[in-house]
Coordinates of C-alpha atoms in Angstrom, one line a residue:
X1 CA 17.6 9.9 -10.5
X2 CA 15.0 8.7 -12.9
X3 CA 13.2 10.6 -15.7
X4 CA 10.5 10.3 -18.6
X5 CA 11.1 9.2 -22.2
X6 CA 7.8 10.3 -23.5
X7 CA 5.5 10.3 -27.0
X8 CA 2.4 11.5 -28.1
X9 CA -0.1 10.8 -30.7
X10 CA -3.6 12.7 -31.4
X11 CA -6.7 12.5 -33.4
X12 CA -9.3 15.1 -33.5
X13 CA -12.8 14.1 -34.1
X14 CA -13.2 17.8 -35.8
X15 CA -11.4 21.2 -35.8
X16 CA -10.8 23.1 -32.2
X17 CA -12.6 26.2 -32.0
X18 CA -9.6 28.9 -32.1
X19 CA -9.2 30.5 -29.0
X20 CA -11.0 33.9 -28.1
X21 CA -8.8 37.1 -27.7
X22 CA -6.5 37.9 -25.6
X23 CA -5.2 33.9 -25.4
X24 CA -4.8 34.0 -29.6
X25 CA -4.4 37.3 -31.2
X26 CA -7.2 38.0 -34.0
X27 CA -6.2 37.7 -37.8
X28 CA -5.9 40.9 -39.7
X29 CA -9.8 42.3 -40.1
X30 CA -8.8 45.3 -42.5
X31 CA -6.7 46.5 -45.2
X32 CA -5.2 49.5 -42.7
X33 CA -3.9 46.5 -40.6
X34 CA 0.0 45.3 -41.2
X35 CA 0.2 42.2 -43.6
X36 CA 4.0 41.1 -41.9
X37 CA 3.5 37.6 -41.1
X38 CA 6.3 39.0 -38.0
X39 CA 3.2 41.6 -36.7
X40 CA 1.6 40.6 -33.4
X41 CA -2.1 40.5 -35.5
X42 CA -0.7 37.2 -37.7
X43 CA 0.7 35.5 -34.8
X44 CA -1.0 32.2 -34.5
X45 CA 0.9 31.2 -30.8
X46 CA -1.8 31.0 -27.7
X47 CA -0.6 32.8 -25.0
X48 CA -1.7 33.5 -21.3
X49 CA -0.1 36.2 -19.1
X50 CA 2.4 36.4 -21.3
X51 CA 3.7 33.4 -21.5
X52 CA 3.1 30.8 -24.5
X53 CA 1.1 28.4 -23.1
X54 CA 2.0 25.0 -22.6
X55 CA 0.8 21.4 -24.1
X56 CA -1.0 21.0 -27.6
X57 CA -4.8 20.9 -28.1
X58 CA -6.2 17.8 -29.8
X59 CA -10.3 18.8 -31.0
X60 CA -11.0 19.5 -27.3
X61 CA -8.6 18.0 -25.4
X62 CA -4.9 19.0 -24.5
X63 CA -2.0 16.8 -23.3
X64 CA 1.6 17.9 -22.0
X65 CA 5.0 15.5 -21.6
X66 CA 8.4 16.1 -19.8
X67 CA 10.8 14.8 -18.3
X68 CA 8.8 14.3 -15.3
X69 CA 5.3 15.0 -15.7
X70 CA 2.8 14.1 -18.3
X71 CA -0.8 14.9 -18.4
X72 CA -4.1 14.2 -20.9
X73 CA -7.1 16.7 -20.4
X74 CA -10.5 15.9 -21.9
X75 CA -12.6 19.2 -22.9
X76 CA -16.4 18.3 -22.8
X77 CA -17.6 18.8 -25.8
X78 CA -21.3 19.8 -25.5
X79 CA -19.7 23.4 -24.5
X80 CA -18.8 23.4 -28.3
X81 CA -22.7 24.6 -28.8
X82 CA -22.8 27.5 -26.3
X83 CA -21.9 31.1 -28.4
X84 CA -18.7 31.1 -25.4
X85 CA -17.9 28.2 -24.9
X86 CA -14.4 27.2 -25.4
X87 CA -13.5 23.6 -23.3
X88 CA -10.5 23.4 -25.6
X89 CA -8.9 26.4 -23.7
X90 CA -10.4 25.2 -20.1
X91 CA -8.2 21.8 -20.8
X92 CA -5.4 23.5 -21.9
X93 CA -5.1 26.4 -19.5
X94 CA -5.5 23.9 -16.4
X95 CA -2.7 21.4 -18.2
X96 CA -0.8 24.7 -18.3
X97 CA -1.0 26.1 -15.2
X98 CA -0.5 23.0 -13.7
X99 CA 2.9 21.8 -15.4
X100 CA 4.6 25.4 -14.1
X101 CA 3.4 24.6 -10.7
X102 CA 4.8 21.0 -10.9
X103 CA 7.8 22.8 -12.2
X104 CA 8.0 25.3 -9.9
X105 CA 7.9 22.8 -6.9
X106 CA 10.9 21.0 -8.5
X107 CA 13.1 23.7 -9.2
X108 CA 12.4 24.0 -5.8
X109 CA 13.0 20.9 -4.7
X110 CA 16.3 20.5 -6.5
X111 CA 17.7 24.4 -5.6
X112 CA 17.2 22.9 -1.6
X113 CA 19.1 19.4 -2.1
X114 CA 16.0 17.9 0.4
X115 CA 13.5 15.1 -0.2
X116 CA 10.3 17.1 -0.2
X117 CA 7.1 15.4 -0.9
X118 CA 5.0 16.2 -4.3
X119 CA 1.4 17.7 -3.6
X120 CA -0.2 17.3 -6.9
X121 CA -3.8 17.8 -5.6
X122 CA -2.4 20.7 -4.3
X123 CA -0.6 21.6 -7.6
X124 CA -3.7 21.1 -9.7
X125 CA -6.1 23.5 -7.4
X126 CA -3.8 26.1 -8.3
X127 CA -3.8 25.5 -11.4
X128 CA -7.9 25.3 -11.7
X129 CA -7.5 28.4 -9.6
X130 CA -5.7 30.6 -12.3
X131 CA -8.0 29.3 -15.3
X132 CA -10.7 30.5 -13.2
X133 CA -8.6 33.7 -12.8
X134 CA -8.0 33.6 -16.4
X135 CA -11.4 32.8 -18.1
X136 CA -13.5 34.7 -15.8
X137 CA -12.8 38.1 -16.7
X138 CA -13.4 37.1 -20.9
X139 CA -16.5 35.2 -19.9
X140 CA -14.9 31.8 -21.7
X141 CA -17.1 28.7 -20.7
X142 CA -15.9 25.4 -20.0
X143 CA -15.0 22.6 -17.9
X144 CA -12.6 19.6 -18.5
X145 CA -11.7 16.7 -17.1
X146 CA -8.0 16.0 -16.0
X147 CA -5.2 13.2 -15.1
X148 CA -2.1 13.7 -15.0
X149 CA 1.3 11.4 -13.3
X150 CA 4.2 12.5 -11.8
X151 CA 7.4 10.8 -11.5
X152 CA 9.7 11.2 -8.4
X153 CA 11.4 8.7 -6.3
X154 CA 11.6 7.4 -2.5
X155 CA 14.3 6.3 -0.6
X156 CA 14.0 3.1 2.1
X157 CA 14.6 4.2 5.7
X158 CA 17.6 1.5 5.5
X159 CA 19.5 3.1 3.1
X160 CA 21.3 4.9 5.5
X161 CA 23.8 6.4 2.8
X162 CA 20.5 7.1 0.1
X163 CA 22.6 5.7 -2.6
X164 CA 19.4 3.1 -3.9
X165 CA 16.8 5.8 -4.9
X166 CA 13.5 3.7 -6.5
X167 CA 11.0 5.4 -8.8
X168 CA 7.7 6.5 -7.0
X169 CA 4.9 8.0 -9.8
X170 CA 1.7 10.2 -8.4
X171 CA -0.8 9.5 -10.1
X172 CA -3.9 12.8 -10.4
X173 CA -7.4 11.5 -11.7
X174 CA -10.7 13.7 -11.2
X175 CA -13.5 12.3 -14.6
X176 CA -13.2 9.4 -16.8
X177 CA -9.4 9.8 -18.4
X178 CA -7.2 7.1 -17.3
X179 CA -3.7 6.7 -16.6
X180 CA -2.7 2.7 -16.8
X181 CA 0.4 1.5 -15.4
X182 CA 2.2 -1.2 -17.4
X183 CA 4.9 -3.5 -16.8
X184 CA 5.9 -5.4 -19.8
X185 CA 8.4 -8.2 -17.9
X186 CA 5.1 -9.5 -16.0
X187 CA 3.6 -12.2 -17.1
X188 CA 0.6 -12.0 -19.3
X189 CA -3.0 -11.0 -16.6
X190 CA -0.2 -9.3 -14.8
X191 CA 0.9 -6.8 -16.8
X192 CA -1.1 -4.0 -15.5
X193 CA 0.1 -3.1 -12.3
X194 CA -1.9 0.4 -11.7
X195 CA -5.3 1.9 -13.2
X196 CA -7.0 4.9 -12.4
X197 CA -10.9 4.9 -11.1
X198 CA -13.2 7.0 -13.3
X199 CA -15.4 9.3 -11.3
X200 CA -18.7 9.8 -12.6
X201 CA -21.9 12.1 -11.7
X202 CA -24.1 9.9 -13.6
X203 CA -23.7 8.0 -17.2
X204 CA -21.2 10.1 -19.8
X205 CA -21.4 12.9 -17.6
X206 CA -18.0 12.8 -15.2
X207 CA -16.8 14.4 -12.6
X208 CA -14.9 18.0 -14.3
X209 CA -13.4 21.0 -13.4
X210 CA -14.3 24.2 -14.4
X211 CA -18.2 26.7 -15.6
X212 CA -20.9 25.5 -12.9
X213 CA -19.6 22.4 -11.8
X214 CA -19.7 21.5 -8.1
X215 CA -16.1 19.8 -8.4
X216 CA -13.1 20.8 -7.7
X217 CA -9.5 19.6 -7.3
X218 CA -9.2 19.1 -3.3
X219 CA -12.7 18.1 -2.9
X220 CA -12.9 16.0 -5.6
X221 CA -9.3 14.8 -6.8
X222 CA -8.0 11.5 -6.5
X223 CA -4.2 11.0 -5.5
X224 CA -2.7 7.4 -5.6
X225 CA 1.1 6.6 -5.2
X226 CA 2.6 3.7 -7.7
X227 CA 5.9 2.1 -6.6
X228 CA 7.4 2.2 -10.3
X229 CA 10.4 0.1 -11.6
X230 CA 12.6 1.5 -14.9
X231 CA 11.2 -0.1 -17.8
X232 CA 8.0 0.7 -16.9
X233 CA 5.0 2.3 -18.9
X234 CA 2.9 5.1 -18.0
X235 CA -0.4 6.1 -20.9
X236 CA -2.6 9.0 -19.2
X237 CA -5.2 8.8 -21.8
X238 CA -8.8 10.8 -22.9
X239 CA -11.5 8.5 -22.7
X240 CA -11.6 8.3 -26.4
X241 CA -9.3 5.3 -26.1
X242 CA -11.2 3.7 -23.3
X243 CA -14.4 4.5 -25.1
X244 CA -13.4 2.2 -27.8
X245 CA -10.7 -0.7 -26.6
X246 CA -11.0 -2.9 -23.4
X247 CA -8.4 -2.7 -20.8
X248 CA -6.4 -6.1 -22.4
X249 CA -6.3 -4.1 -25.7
X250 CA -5.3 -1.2 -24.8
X251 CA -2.6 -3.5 -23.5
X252 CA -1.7 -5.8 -26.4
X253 CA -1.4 -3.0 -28.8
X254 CA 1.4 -1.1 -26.9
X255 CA 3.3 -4.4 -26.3
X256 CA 2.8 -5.6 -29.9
X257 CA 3.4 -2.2 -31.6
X258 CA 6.8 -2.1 -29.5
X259 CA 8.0 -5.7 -30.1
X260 CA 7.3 -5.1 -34.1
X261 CA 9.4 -1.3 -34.0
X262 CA 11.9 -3.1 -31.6
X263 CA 12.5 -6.3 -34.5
X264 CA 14.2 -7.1 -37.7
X265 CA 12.5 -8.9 -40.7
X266 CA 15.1 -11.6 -39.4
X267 CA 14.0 -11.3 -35.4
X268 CA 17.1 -9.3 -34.3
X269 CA 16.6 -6.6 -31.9
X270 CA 17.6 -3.1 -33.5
X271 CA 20.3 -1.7 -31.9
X272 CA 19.0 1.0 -29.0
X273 CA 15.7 -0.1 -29.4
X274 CA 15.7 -2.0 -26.6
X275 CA 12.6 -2.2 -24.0
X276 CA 10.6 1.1 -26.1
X277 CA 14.2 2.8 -25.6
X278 CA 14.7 5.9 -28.2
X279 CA 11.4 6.9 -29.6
X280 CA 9.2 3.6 -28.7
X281 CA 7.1 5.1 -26.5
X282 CA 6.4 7.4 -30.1
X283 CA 5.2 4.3 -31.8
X284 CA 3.5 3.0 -29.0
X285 CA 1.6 5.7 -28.4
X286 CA 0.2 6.2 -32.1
X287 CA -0.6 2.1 -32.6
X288 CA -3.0 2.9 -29.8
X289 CA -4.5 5.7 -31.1
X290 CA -4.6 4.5 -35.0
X291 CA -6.4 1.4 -32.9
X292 CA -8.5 3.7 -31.1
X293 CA -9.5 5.3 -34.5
X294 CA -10.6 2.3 -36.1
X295 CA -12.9 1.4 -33.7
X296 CA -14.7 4.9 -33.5
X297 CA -15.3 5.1 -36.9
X298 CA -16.7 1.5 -37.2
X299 CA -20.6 1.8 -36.7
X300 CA -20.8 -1.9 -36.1
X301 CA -18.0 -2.3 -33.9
X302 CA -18.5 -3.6 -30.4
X303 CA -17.1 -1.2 -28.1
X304 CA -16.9 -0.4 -24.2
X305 CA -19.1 2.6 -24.8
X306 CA -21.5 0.7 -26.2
X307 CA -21.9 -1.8 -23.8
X308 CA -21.9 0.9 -20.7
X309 CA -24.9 2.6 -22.5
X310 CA -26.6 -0.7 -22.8
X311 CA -26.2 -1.3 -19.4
X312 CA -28.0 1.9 -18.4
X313 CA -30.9 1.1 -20.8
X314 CA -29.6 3.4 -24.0
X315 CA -29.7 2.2 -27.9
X316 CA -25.9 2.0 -28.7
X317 CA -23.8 0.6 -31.7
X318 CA -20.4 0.9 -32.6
X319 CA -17.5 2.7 -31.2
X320 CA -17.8 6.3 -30.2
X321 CA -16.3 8.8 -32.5
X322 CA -14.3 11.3 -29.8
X323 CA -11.0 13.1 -29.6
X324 CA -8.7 10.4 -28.9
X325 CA -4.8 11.6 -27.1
X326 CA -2.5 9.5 -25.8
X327 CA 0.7 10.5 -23.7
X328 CA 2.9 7.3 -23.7
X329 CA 6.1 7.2 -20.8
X330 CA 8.7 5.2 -20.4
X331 CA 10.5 5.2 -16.7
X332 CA 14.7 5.5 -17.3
X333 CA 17.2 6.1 -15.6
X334 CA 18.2 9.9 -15.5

């Protein structure tokens, strides 16, 4: 009964390093090989088990939107300086495996006509399940924290008939990405009706799944439910955004990128853009990236980063130059 309208926006603090084969198929290496852009040795698609897999990868992270999930993987980046390591795959793989479980459960779900609960948790230990499954065997090092929502709904026990469905989001957190939660009809200090917790082993060093870490999905995994209503916003987010804006920023820049797209010169409201309707949550999501951007680029900026390493006794200036992603979702009517 309800669904996503979803967009993304990325920046990449540097190139990814390209996948290792099998995921991405080696360039040609000599002149015996074909030169047919169609050939298998030019094809520049990653692909896992046969299947393309799913998401884009931004530097290190990867993030994946539907109709009904979305989800914002962080890579950590200090694998980039081990000859295998690759958390740009770990992210993606995980994000992968875990959208065709989450889609496998509704097909599911919808082939049986019954209200059957969503295990995300669940879900996402499969999913870390088959990276390790995947990356073992090529000896591909990596971890990557992960958070990820899910939109279904509930039904009241007194709606005998189940005619009034109401929008129920899952909400997936295990490191320091964050999913926020905002309703733009509340009054200002209200807005934000749901955060996630960021799980830490010590300073800059979360909690992640994947090469030598002690975590994992059902040990480690936090699963919240969020009673949702349609007009509401969803932003799973790598902590390059919360590295460099404060909570009430993060807020302010959706609601005032929207109201500007949604506006005239002369004040009207466009027609069909009406509450991030039709490609707001697009613009949304890159005013709080391009905000995001500033910030980590701005040596003398004051940022959340900064003030956390102060805190733990650590010289600190400026924002904190990091992949930045941003999955932005608005909850509709289906």
């Amino acid at each position: 009964p309800f669904r996503f309208e979803t967009g993304i926006a990325l920046f990449a603090k540097r190139q990814p390093r390209p996948f290792p084969p099998p995921f991405l198929s080696p360039p040609s290496a000599s002149f015996s090989d074909p030169l047919s852009t169609h050939h298998q040795s030019r094809d520049r698609r990653v692909f896992v088990n046969g299947q393309l897999i799913r998401g884009q990868t931004n530097g290190d992270d990867a993030v994946f939107a539907s109709d009904y999930f979305i989800c914002a993987n962080d890579g950590v980046g200090a694998w980039a300086t081990r000859p295998r390591g690759h958390a740009g795959l770990w992210s993606r793989l995980v994000l992968h495996f875990w959208a065709n479980a989450i889609e496998e459960e509704i097909t599911q779900f919808l082939a049986g006509h019954q209200i059957r609960e969503p295990d995300p948790i669940s879900s996402l230990q499969v999913a870390y399940e088959q990276t390790l499954e995947a990356t073992e065997s090529h000896d591909c090092l990596g971890t990557t924290t992960v958070c990820g929502a899910q939109l279904h709904y509930k039904i009241s026990p007194d709606d005998v008939a189940q005619q009034n469905p109401s929008p129920l989001l899952y909400v997936t957190n295990i490191g320091d990405c964050k999913v926020l939660v905002v309703r733009p009809r509340n009054e200002q200090n209200k807005q934000v009706i749901y955060r996630t917790t960021e799980q830490w082993h010590w300073f800059d060093c979360p909690r992640q799944l994947g090469t030598n870490s002690p975590d994992t999905p059902r040990e480690n995994g936090a699963m919240d439910k969020v009673d949702l209503e349609v007009g509401d916003i969803v932003l799973a987010m790598s902590d390059g955004v919360t590295d460099n804006l404060w909570e009430h920023e993060i807020v302010s820049t959706v609601l005032q990128g929207l109201q500007k797209w949604e506006s005239t010169q002369d004040g009207e409201v466009y027609k069909g853009r009406n509450r991030g309707r039709h490609e707001g949550m697009s613009v949304a999501a890159k005013e709080l990236v391009d905000a995001a951007t500033k910030i980590a680029k701005d040596p003398f900026a004051e940022s959340p980063f900064m003030e956390h390493a102060i805190e733990e006794g650590l010289a600190s200036e400026g924002g904190k130059l990091d992949d930045i992603s941003v999955v932005a979702a608005l909850c509709v009517k289906n």
